[in-house]
Amino acid sequence: MSKVDENRRRVLAGLGSAAAGLALYSVTRGTAYAYTSQQPGNEVSDNILTSIEDWFKRIFGFSQRATTTTTTAAPMVTLPSVRSAGFGWEVVNLHNNGADMVIGVTEDMIIHWFDMDVSYMLTSPPSSEGFVEVLYTVGVTSTTPQFSSPPQVYQSLPPAEGFTGVTIVNPNNLQTVADAYPGQGFLTRLILKSWVPKDGTASQVQRHVTLYPNMLVKSGSYIVFHMDHAGVVSVDSEIQVTLGYSIVKSS
């Protein structure tokens, strides 16, 4: 048996002492070191040390040579504070007509989330059974808000960029109603419908929506809330809104 083979056997079998030249690894302050101990006439070959190094790499991920890890703290980033606001609007005698509420924006802001609850209820039973529906819309405009003629007074917004007008495919000659084009700036549009029996039971309707538009709204813009009604009986209709936003300051 050659001296190299004998040393390999001693190292891999864990025999001998410091004369075997076994590589020892320790970790101090995040740095890995390799040590060897040799006695004259009992040198350990490079191949043996390489085998030991590979074993330690596989088990511990250590390197044979000393390495130093430097950690650099990430720069602190100051984010705009998120604020919240809330408001409500109620119309107690909505009946085949509509109304709007306008809120002006006085600072550039990003609207992160938008939470809205809408509902309506009858205030008296109908004279005859039939349907009731209430449309709720929320839109943002950078110019003075425009509205359609009474009684519904819908918010009028320009056509949205990137879309054509609306085309209805109706080979069955169904009765349809649709907007002429997608409106630019709508945040949400909700329609609530119910069938109202003569005694008015089971006719209350409610819906809750949460949106995350992350939408930039410039100072001087307006947020417009709309509701309008159609149906056999007057209703009490209400909107409750909360939103989260950040004021955007120019640098």
PDB file of C-alpha atoms in Angstrom:
ATOM      1  CA  MET A   1       0.000   0.000   0.000  1.00  0.00           C
ATOM      2  CA  SER A   2       1.416   3.419  -0.959  1.00  0.00           C
ATOM      3  CA  LYS A   3       1.817   6.240   1.573  1.00  0.00           C
ATOM      4  CA  VAL A   4      -0.940   8.240  -0.133  1.00  0.00           C
ATOM      5  CA  ASP A   5      -3.377   5.330   0.055  1.00  0.00           C
ATOM      6  CA  GLU A   6      -2.459   4.743   3.686  1.00  0.00           C
ATOM      7  CA  ASN A   7      -3.072   8.385   4.573  1.00  0.00           C
ATOM      8  CA  ARG A   8      -6.374   8.375   2.703  1.00  0.00           C
ATOM      9  CA  ARG A   9      -7.461   5.288   4.648  1.00  0.00           C
ATOM     10  CA  ARG A  10      -6.496   6.880   7.963  1.00  0.00           C
ATOM     11  CA  VAL A  11      -8.308  10.122   7.200  1.00  0.00           C
ATOM     12  CA  LEU A  12     -11.508   8.633   5.863  1.00  0.00           C
ATOM     13  CA  ALA A  13     -11.673   6.041   8.630  1.00  0.00           C
ATOM     14  CA  GLY A  14     -11.203   8.700  11.296  1.00  0.00           C
ATOM     15  CA  LEU A  15      -8.006   7.006  12.640  1.00  0.00           C
ATOM     16  CA  GLY A  16      -4.801   8.578  13.842  1.00  0.00           C
ATOM     17  CA  SER A  17      -4.246  11.893  15.496  1.00  0.00           C
ATOM     18  CA  ALA A  18      -2.975  15.271  14.472  1.00  0.00           C
ATOM     19  CA  ALA A  19      -0.399  13.472  12.378  1.00  0.00           C
ATOM     20  CA  ALA A  20      -3.186  12.348  10.073  1.00  0.00           C
ATOM     21  CA  GLY A  21      -3.590  15.934   8.876  1.00  0.00           C
ATOM     22  CA  LEU A  22      -7.394  15.895   9.162  1.00  0.00           C
ATOM     23  CA  ALA A  23      -8.939  19.155   7.943  1.00  0.00           C
ATOM     24  CA  LEU A  24     -10.921  20.925  10.644  1.00  0.00           C
ATOM     25  CA  TYR A  25     -13.431  23.631   9.950  1.00  0.00           C
ATOM     26  CA  SER A  26     -14.754  26.213  12.288  1.00  0.00           C
ATOM     27  CA  VAL A  27     -16.972  29.225  11.861  1.00  0.00           C
ATOM     28  CA  THR A  28     -16.058  32.414  13.667  1.00  0.00           C
ATOM     29  CA  ARG A  29     -17.957  35.687  13.159  1.00  0.00           C
ATOM     30  CA  GLY A  30     -19.412  34.592   9.870  1.00  0.00           C
ATOM     31  CA  THR A  31     -16.011  33.492   8.403  1.00  0.00           C
ATOM     32  CA  ALA A  32     -15.073  29.893   7.462  1.00  0.00           C
ATOM     33  CA  TYR A  33     -11.468  28.734   7.974  1.00  0.00           C
ATOM     34  CA  ALA A  34      -9.614  25.528   6.965  1.00  0.00           C
ATOM     35  CA  TYR A  35      -6.834  24.124   9.136  1.00  0.00           C
ATOM     36  CA  THR A  36      -4.419  21.211   8.515  1.00  0.00           C
ATOM     37  CA  SER A  37      -1.924  19.627  10.883  1.00  0.00           C
ATOM     38  CA  GLN A  38       0.976  17.632   9.474  1.00  0.00           C
ATOM     39  CA  GLN A  39       3.910  15.705  10.952  1.00  0.00           C
ATOM     40  CA  PRO A  40       7.167  15.165   9.013  1.00  0.00           C
ATOM     41  CA  GLY A  41       6.974  12.091   6.873  1.00  0.00           C
ATOM     42  CA  ASN A  42       3.216  11.878   7.187  1.00  0.00           C
ATOM     43  CA  GLU A  43       2.043  14.526   4.683  1.00  0.00           C
ATOM     44  CA  VAL A  44      -1.553  14.506   3.465  1.00  0.00           C
ATOM     45  CA  SER A  45      -1.983  14.701  -0.275  1.00  0.00           C
ATOM     46  CA  ASP A  46      -3.923  17.496  -2.023  1.00  0.00           C
ATOM     47  CA  ASN A  47      -6.381  14.899  -3.293  1.00  0.00           C
ATOM     48  CA  ILE A  48      -7.308  13.892   0.256  1.00  0.00           C
ATOM     49  CA  LEU A  49      -7.826  17.501   1.314  1.00  0.00           C
ATOM     50  CA  THR A  50      -9.921  18.107  -1.767  1.00  0.00           C
ATOM     51  CA  SER A  51     -12.144  15.152  -0.875  1.00  0.00           C
ATOM     52  CA  ILE A  52     -12.605  16.490   2.654  1.00  0.00           C
ATOM     53  CA  GLU A  53     -13.334  19.962   1.356  1.00  0.00           C
ATOM     54  CA  ASP A  54     -15.997  18.623  -0.997  1.00  0.00           C
ATOM     55  CA  TRP A  55     -17.585  16.710   1.883  1.00  0.00           C
ATOM     56  CA  PHE A  56     -17.761  19.820   4.070  1.00  0.00           C
ATOM     57  CA  LYS A  57     -19.161  21.848   1.182  1.00  0.00           C
ATOM     58  CA  ARG A  58     -21.957  19.355   0.691  1.00  0.00           C
ATOM     59  CA  ILE A  59     -22.803  19.165   4.391  1.00  0.00           C
ATOM     60  CA  PHE A  60     -22.230  22.719   5.574  1.00  0.00           C
ATOM     61  CA  GLY A  61     -21.782  24.818   2.466  1.00  0.00           C
ATOM     62  CA  PHE A  62     -18.293  25.934   3.685  1.00  0.00           C
ATOM     63  CA  SER A  63     -15.470  27.007   1.417  1.00  0.00           C
ATOM     64  CA  GLN A  64     -11.867  25.921   1.931  1.00  0.00           C
ATOM     65  CA  ARG A  65     -10.584  29.480   1.716  1.00  0.00           C
ATOM     66  CA  ALA A  66     -11.471  32.120   4.239  1.00  0.00           C
ATOM     67  CA  THR A  67     -14.311  34.351   3.068  1.00  0.00           C
ATOM     68  CA  THR A  68     -15.760  37.489   4.551  1.00  0.00           C
ATOM     69  CA  THR A  69     -19.414  38.441   4.085  1.00  0.00           C
ATOM     70  CA  THR A  70     -20.244  42.129   4.013  1.00  0.00           C
ATOM     71  CA  THR A  71     -23.865  43.128   4.567  1.00  0.00           C
ATOM     72  CA  THR A  72     -24.985  46.512   3.310  1.00  0.00           C
ATOM     73  CA  ALA A  73     -28.197  47.892   4.744  1.00  0.00           C
ATOM     74  CA  ALA A  74     -30.840  48.709   2.151  1.00  0.00           C
ATOM     75  CA  PRO A  75     -31.610  52.406   1.845  1.00  0.00           C
ATOM     76  CA  MET A  76     -34.653  53.533   3.776  1.00  0.00           C
ATOM     77  CA  VAL A  77     -37.618  54.411   1.574  1.00  0.00           C
ATOM     78  CA  THR A  78     -40.237  56.760   2.938  1.00  0.00           C
ATOM     79  CA  LEU A  79     -43.679  55.975   1.580  1.00  0.00           C
ATOM     80  CA  PRO A  80     -46.589  58.415   1.572  1.00  0.00           C
ATOM     81  CA  SER A  81     -48.862  57.909   4.552  1.00  0.00           C
ATOM     82  CA  VAL A  82     -52.177  56.263   3.749  1.00  0.00           C
ATOM     83  CA  ARG A  83     -55.178  58.224   4.974  1.00  0.00           C
ATOM     84  CA  SER A  84     -58.847  57.325   5.064  1.00  0.00           C
ATOM     85  CA  ALA A  85     -62.068  59.228   4.528  1.00  0.00           C
ATOM     86  CA  GLY A  86     -65.734  58.284   4.714  1.00  0.00           C
ATOM     87  CA  PHE A  87     -69.110  59.777   3.900  1.00  0.00           C
ATOM     88  CA  GLY A  88     -72.711  58.831   3.223  1.00  0.00           C
ATOM     89  CA  TRP A  89     -75.605  59.990   1.071  1.00  0.00           C
ATOM     90  CA  GLU A  90     -79.297  59.129   1.330  1.00  0.00           C
ATOM     91  CA  VAL A  91     -82.321  59.964  -0.823  1.00  0.00           C
ATOM     92  CA  VAL A  92     -85.542  59.181   1.036  1.00  0.00           C
ATOM     93  CA  ASN A  93     -88.064  59.515  -1.826  1.00  0.00           C
ATOM     94  CA  LEU A  94     -86.379  58.261  -4.990  1.00  0.00           C
ATOM     95  CA  HIS A  95     -89.088  57.482  -7.538  1.00  0.00           C
ATOM     96  CA  ASN A  96     -88.536  57.306 -11.308  1.00  0.00           C
ATOM     97  CA  ASN A  97     -85.899  60.010 -11.126  1.00  0.00           C
ATOM     98  CA  GLY A  98     -82.293  60.485 -10.040  1.00  0.00           C
ATOM     99  CA  ALA A  99     -79.767  62.686  -8.265  1.00  0.00           C
ATOM    100  CA  ASP A 100     -76.002  63.211  -8.035  1.00  0.00           C
ATOM    101  CA  MET A 101     -73.469  64.130  -5.350  1.00  0.00           C
ATOM    102  CA  VAL A 102     -70.177  65.840  -6.285  1.00  0.00           C
ATOM    103  CA  ILE A 103     -66.963  65.977  -4.209  1.00  0.00           C
ATOM    104  CA  GLY A 104     -64.040  68.141  -5.323  1.00  0.00           C
ATOM    105  CA  VAL A 105     -60.413  66.991  -5.052  1.00  0.00           C
ATOM    106  CA  THR A 106     -58.018  69.657  -3.731  1.00  0.00           C
ATOM    107  CA  GLU A 107     -54.735  67.664  -3.703  1.00  0.00           C
ATOM    108  CA  ASP A 108     -53.081  65.228  -6.089  1.00  0.00           C
ATOM    109  CA  MET A 109     -53.758  61.801  -4.603  1.00  0.00           C
ATOM    110  CA  ILE A 110     -53.663  58.082  -5.231  1.00  0.00           C
ATOM    111  CA  ILE A 111     -56.844  56.224  -4.296  1.00  0.00           C
ATOM    112  CA  HIS A 112     -55.657  52.838  -3.028  1.00  0.00           C
ATOM    113  CA  TRP A 113     -58.927  51.230  -2.005  1.00  0.00           C
ATOM    114  CA  PHE A 114     -62.584  52.114  -2.280  1.00  0.00           C
ATOM    115  CA  ASP A 115     -65.287  50.498  -0.153  1.00  0.00           C
ATOM    116  CA  MET A 116     -68.977  51.142  -0.848  1.00  0.00           C
ATOM    117  CA  ASP A 117     -72.236  49.841   0.571  1.00  0.00           C
ATOM    118  CA  VAL A 118     -75.488  50.563  -1.290  1.00  0.00           C
ATOM    119  CA  SER A 119     -79.074  49.626  -0.441  1.00  0.00           C
ATOM    120  CA  TYR A 120     -82.680  50.585  -0.909  1.00  0.00           C
ATOM    121  CA  MET A 121     -85.936  49.782   0.877  1.00  0.00           C
ATOM    122  CA  LEU A 122     -89.603  50.517   0.313  1.00  0.00           C
ATOM    123  CA  THR A 123     -91.211  53.259   2.355  1.00  0.00           C
ATOM    124  CA  SER A 124     -94.762  52.053   1.604  1.00  0.00           C
ATOM    125  CA  PRO A 125     -96.387  49.115  -0.209  1.00  0.00           C
ATOM    126  CA  PRO A 126     -97.090  49.602  -3.912  1.00  0.00           C
ATOM    127  CA  SER A 127    -100.538  50.088  -5.378  1.00  0.00           C
ATOM    128  CA  SER A 128     -99.786  47.161  -7.690  1.00  0.00           C
ATOM    129  CA  GLU A 129     -97.008  44.611  -7.875  1.00  0.00           C
ATOM    130  CA  GLY A 130     -94.077  45.189 -10.193  1.00  0.00           C
ATOM    131  CA  PHE A 131     -90.339  45.707 -10.390  1.00  0.00           C
ATOM    132  CA  VAL A 132     -87.992  48.239  -8.818  1.00  0.00           C
ATOM    133  CA  GLU A 133     -84.406  48.977  -9.794  1.00  0.00           C
ATOM    134  CA  VAL A 134     -81.804  51.498  -8.653  1.00  0.00           C
ATOM    135  CA  LEU A 135     -78.589  52.261 -10.551  1.00  0.00           C
ATOM    136  CA  TYR A 136     -75.526  53.476  -8.639  1.00  0.00           C
ATOM    137  CA  THR A 137     -72.422  54.839 -10.376  1.00  0.00           C
ATOM    138  CA  VAL A 138     -69.180  56.456  -9.231  1.00  0.00           C
ATOM    139  CA  GLY A 139     -67.040  58.359 -11.701  1.00  0.00           C
ATOM    140  CA  VAL A 140     -63.982  60.623 -11.687  1.00  0.00           C
ATOM    141  CA  THR A 141     -63.650  63.575 -14.042  1.00  0.00           C
ATOM    142  CA  SER A 142     -60.903  66.176 -14.418  1.00  0.00           C
ATOM    143  CA  THR A 143     -63.367  68.773 -15.712  1.00  0.00           C
ATOM    144  CA  THR A 144     -66.605  70.267 -14.418  1.00  0.00           C
ATOM    145  CA  PRO A 145     -69.122  67.401 -14.133  1.00  0.00           C
ATOM    146  CA  GLN A 146     -71.769  67.143 -16.838  1.00  0.00           C
ATOM    147  CA  PHE A 147     -75.184  65.492 -16.485  1.00  0.00           C
ATOM    148  CA  SER A 148     -78.024  64.343 -18.685  1.00  0.00           C
ATOM    149  CA  SER A 149     -81.421  66.009 -18.602  1.00  0.00           C
ATOM    150  CA  PRO A 150     -83.918  65.221 -15.791  1.00  0.00           C
ATOM    151  CA  PRO A 151     -85.485  63.096 -14.521  1.00  0.00           C
ATOM    152  CA  GLN A 152     -82.564  60.601 -14.333  1.00  0.00           C
ATOM    153  CA  VAL A 153     -79.624  63.109 -14.501  1.00  0.00           C
ATOM    154  CA  TYR A 154     -76.956  60.529 -15.341  1.00  0.00           C
ATOM    155  CA  GLN A 155     -73.324  61.580 -15.116  1.00  0.00           C
ATOM    156  CA  SER A 156     -71.972  62.216 -18.617  1.00  0.00           C
ATOM    157  CA  LEU A 157     -68.379  61.101 -19.173  1.00  0.00           C
ATOM    158  CA  PRO A 158     -66.415  61.133 -22.459  1.00  0.00           C
ATOM    159  CA  PRO A 159     -65.676  57.922 -24.376  1.00  0.00           C
ATOM    160  CA  ALA A 160     -62.853  55.894 -22.840  1.00  0.00           C
ATOM    161  CA  GLU A 161     -59.647  55.825 -24.870  1.00  0.00           C
ATOM    162  CA  GLY A 162     -58.826  52.488 -26.461  1.00  0.00           C
ATOM    163  CA  PHE A 163     -62.406  51.318 -27.044  1.00  0.00           C
ATOM    164  CA  THR A 164     -64.933  51.509 -29.843  1.00  0.00           C
ATOM    165  CA  GLY A 165     -68.582  52.296 -29.384  1.00  0.00           C
ATOM    166  CA  VAL A 166     -70.957  49.595 -28.157  1.00  0.00           C
ATOM    167  CA  THR A 167     -72.431  47.246 -30.762  1.00  0.00           C
ATOM    168  CA  ILE A 168     -75.444  45.101 -29.852  1.00  0.00           C
ATOM    169  CA  VAL A 169     -75.802  41.798 -31.707  1.00  0.00           C
ATOM    170  CA  ASN A 170     -79.539  41.075 -31.527  1.00  0.00           C
ATOM    171  CA  PRO A 171     -80.812  38.621 -34.161  1.00  0.00           C
ATOM    172  CA  ASN A 172     -83.844  37.778 -31.980  1.00  0.00           C
ATOM    173  CA  ASN A 173     -85.147  41.359 -31.856  1.00  0.00           C
ATOM    174  CA  LEU A 174     -84.960  41.479 -28.061  1.00  0.00           C
ATOM    175  CA  GLN A 175     -85.745  44.690 -26.239  1.00  0.00           C
ATOM    176  CA  THR A 176     -82.361  46.061 -25.163  1.00  0.00           C
ATOM    177  CA  VAL A 177     -81.007  49.201 -23.527  1.00  0.00           C
ATOM    178  CA  ALA A 178     -77.282  50.028 -23.532  1.00  0.00           C
ATOM    179  CA  ASP A 179     -74.845  52.908 -23.294  1.00  0.00           C
ATOM    180  CA  ALA A 180     -73.462  54.141 -26.601  1.00  0.00           C
ATOM    181  CA  TYR A 181     -69.828  53.776 -25.456  1.00  0.00           C
ATOM    182  CA  PRO A 182     -67.666  52.883 -22.415  1.00  0.00           C
ATOM    183  CA  GLY A 183     -67.313  55.993 -20.259  1.00  0.00           C
ATOM    184  CA  GLN A 184     -63.884  57.273 -19.257  1.00  0.00           C
ATOM    185  CA  GLY A 185     -63.329  57.475 -15.486  1.00  0.00           C
ATOM    186  CA  PHE A 186     -66.003  55.225 -13.994  1.00  0.00           C
ATOM    187  CA  LEU A 187     -64.851  53.517 -10.790  1.00  0.00           C
ATOM    188  CA  THR A 188     -67.908  51.312 -10.383  1.00  0.00           C
ATOM    189  CA  ARG A 189     -71.460  50.837 -11.660  1.00  0.00           C
ATOM    190  CA  LEU A 190     -73.978  48.779  -9.681  1.00  0.00           C
ATOM    191  CA  ILE A 191     -77.572  47.870 -10.472  1.00  0.00           C
ATOM    192  CA  LEU A 192     -79.962  46.549  -7.815  1.00  0.00           C
ATOM    193  CA  LYS A 193     -83.286  45.002  -8.859  1.00  0.00           C
ATOM    194  CA  SER A 194     -86.188  43.403  -7.030  1.00  0.00           C
ATOM    195  CA  TRP A 195     -89.720  42.226  -7.679  1.00  0.00           C
ATOM    196  CA  VAL A 196     -92.185  43.948  -5.359  1.00  0.00           C
ATOM    197  CA  PRO A 197     -95.413  42.114  -4.414  1.00  0.00           C
ATOM    198  CA  LYS A 198     -98.490  44.081  -3.367  1.00  0.00           C
ATOM    199  CA  ASP A 199     -97.693  43.696   0.324  1.00  0.00           C
ATOM    200  CA  GLY A 200     -94.101  44.878  -0.257  1.00  0.00           C
ATOM    201  CA  THR A 201     -92.403  41.931   1.477  1.00  0.00           C
ATOM    202  CA  ALA A 202     -88.881  40.736   0.597  1.00  0.00           C
ATOM    203  CA  SER A 203     -88.165  43.812  -1.501  1.00  0.00           C
ATOM    204  CA  GLN A 204     -85.143  45.345   0.229  1.00  0.00           C
ATOM    205  CA  VAL A 205     -81.836  44.973  -1.682  1.00  0.00           C
ATOM    206  CA  GLN A 206     -78.249  45.604  -0.555  1.00  0.00           C
ATOM    207  CA  ARG A 207     -74.795  45.180  -2.056  1.00  0.00           C
ATOM    208  CA  HIS A 208     -71.248  45.766  -0.843  1.00  0.00           C
ATOM    209  CA  VAL A 209     -68.195  46.232  -3.083  1.00  0.00           C
ATOM    210  CA  THR A 210     -64.498  46.772  -2.382  1.00  0.00           C
ATOM    211  CA  LEU A 211     -62.187  48.021  -5.130  1.00  0.00           C
ATOM    212  CA  TYR A 212     -58.411  48.530  -5.317  1.00  0.00           C
ATOM    213  CA  PRO A 213     -57.989  51.006  -8.196  1.00  0.00           C
ATOM    214  CA  ASN A 214     -54.583  52.503  -7.194  1.00  0.00           C
ATOM    215  CA  MET A 215     -55.722  55.415  -9.310  1.00  0.00           C
ATOM    216  CA  LEU A 216     -54.039  58.815  -9.548  1.00  0.00           C
ATOM    217  CA  VAL A 217     -56.574  61.635  -9.180  1.00  0.00           C
ATOM    218  CA  LYS A 218     -55.295  65.137  -9.882  1.00  0.00           C
ATOM    219  CA  SER A 219     -56.115  68.257  -7.924  1.00  0.00           C
ATOM    220  CA  GLY A 220     -59.094  70.029  -9.472  1.00  0.00           C
ATOM    221  CA  SER A 221     -60.840  66.762 -10.350  1.00  0.00           C
ATOM    222  CA  TYR A 222     -64.271  65.693  -9.121  1.00  0.00           C
ATOM    223  CA  ILE A 223     -65.654  62.414  -7.795  1.00  0.00           C
ATOM    224  CA  VAL A 224     -69.312  62.052  -8.747  1.00  0.00           C
ATOM    225  CA  PHE A 225     -71.819  59.693  -7.104  1.00  0.00           C
ATOM    226  CA  HIS A 226     -75.087  58.982  -8.886  1.00  0.00           C
ATOM    227  CA  MET A 227     -78.283  57.074  -8.103  1.00  0.00           C
ATOM    228  CA  ASP A 228     -81.481  56.805 -10.106  1.00  0.00           C
ATOM    229  CA  HIS A 229     -84.672  54.774  -9.790  1.00  0.00           C
ATOM    230  CA  ALA A 230     -87.265  53.120 -11.971  1.00  0.00           C
ATOM    231  CA  GLY A 231     -90.233  51.085 -10.780  1.00  0.00           C
ATOM    232  CA  VAL A 232     -93.671  50.852  -9.255  1.00  0.00           C
ATOM    233  CA  VAL A 233     -93.004  52.401  -5.846  1.00  0.00           C
ATOM    234  CA  SER A 234     -90.843  55.021  -4.154  1.00  0.00           C
ATOM    235  CA  VAL A 235     -87.753  53.850  -2.236  1.00  0.00           C
ATOM    236  CA  ASP A 236     -85.328  55.121   0.374  1.00  0.00           C
ATOM    237  CA  SER A 237     -81.866  54.672  -1.163  1.00  0.00           C
ATOM    238  CA  GLU A 238     -78.485  55.104   0.538  1.00  0.00           C
ATOM    239  CA  ILE A 239     -74.752  55.015  -0.223  1.00  0.00           C
ATOM    240  CA  GLN A 240     -72.010  54.670   2.416  1.00  0.00           C
ATOM    241  CA  VAL A 241     -68.375  55.029   1.311  1.00  0.00           C
ATOM    242  CA  THR A 242     -64.902  54.764   2.819  1.00  0.00           C
ATOM    243  CA  LEU A 243     -61.683  55.089   0.853  1.00  0.00           C
ATOM    244  CA  GLY A 244     -57.939  54.925   1.450  1.00  0.00           C
ATOM    245  CA  TYR A 245     -55.682  57.429  -0.267  1.00  0.00           C
ATOM    246  CA  SER A 246     -52.242  59.038  -0.224  1.00  0.00           C
ATOM    247  CA  ILE A 247     -51.512  62.698  -0.897  1.00  0.00           C
ATOM    248  CA  VAL A 248     -48.900  63.052  -3.661  1.00  0.00           C
ATOM    249  CA  LYS A 249     -46.498  65.959  -3.191  1.00  0.00           C
ATOM    250  CA  SER A 250     -44.299  67.231  -6.025  1.00  0.00           C
ATOM    251  CA  SER A 251     -40.576  66.891  -5.268  1.00  0.00           C
TER     252      SER A 251
END
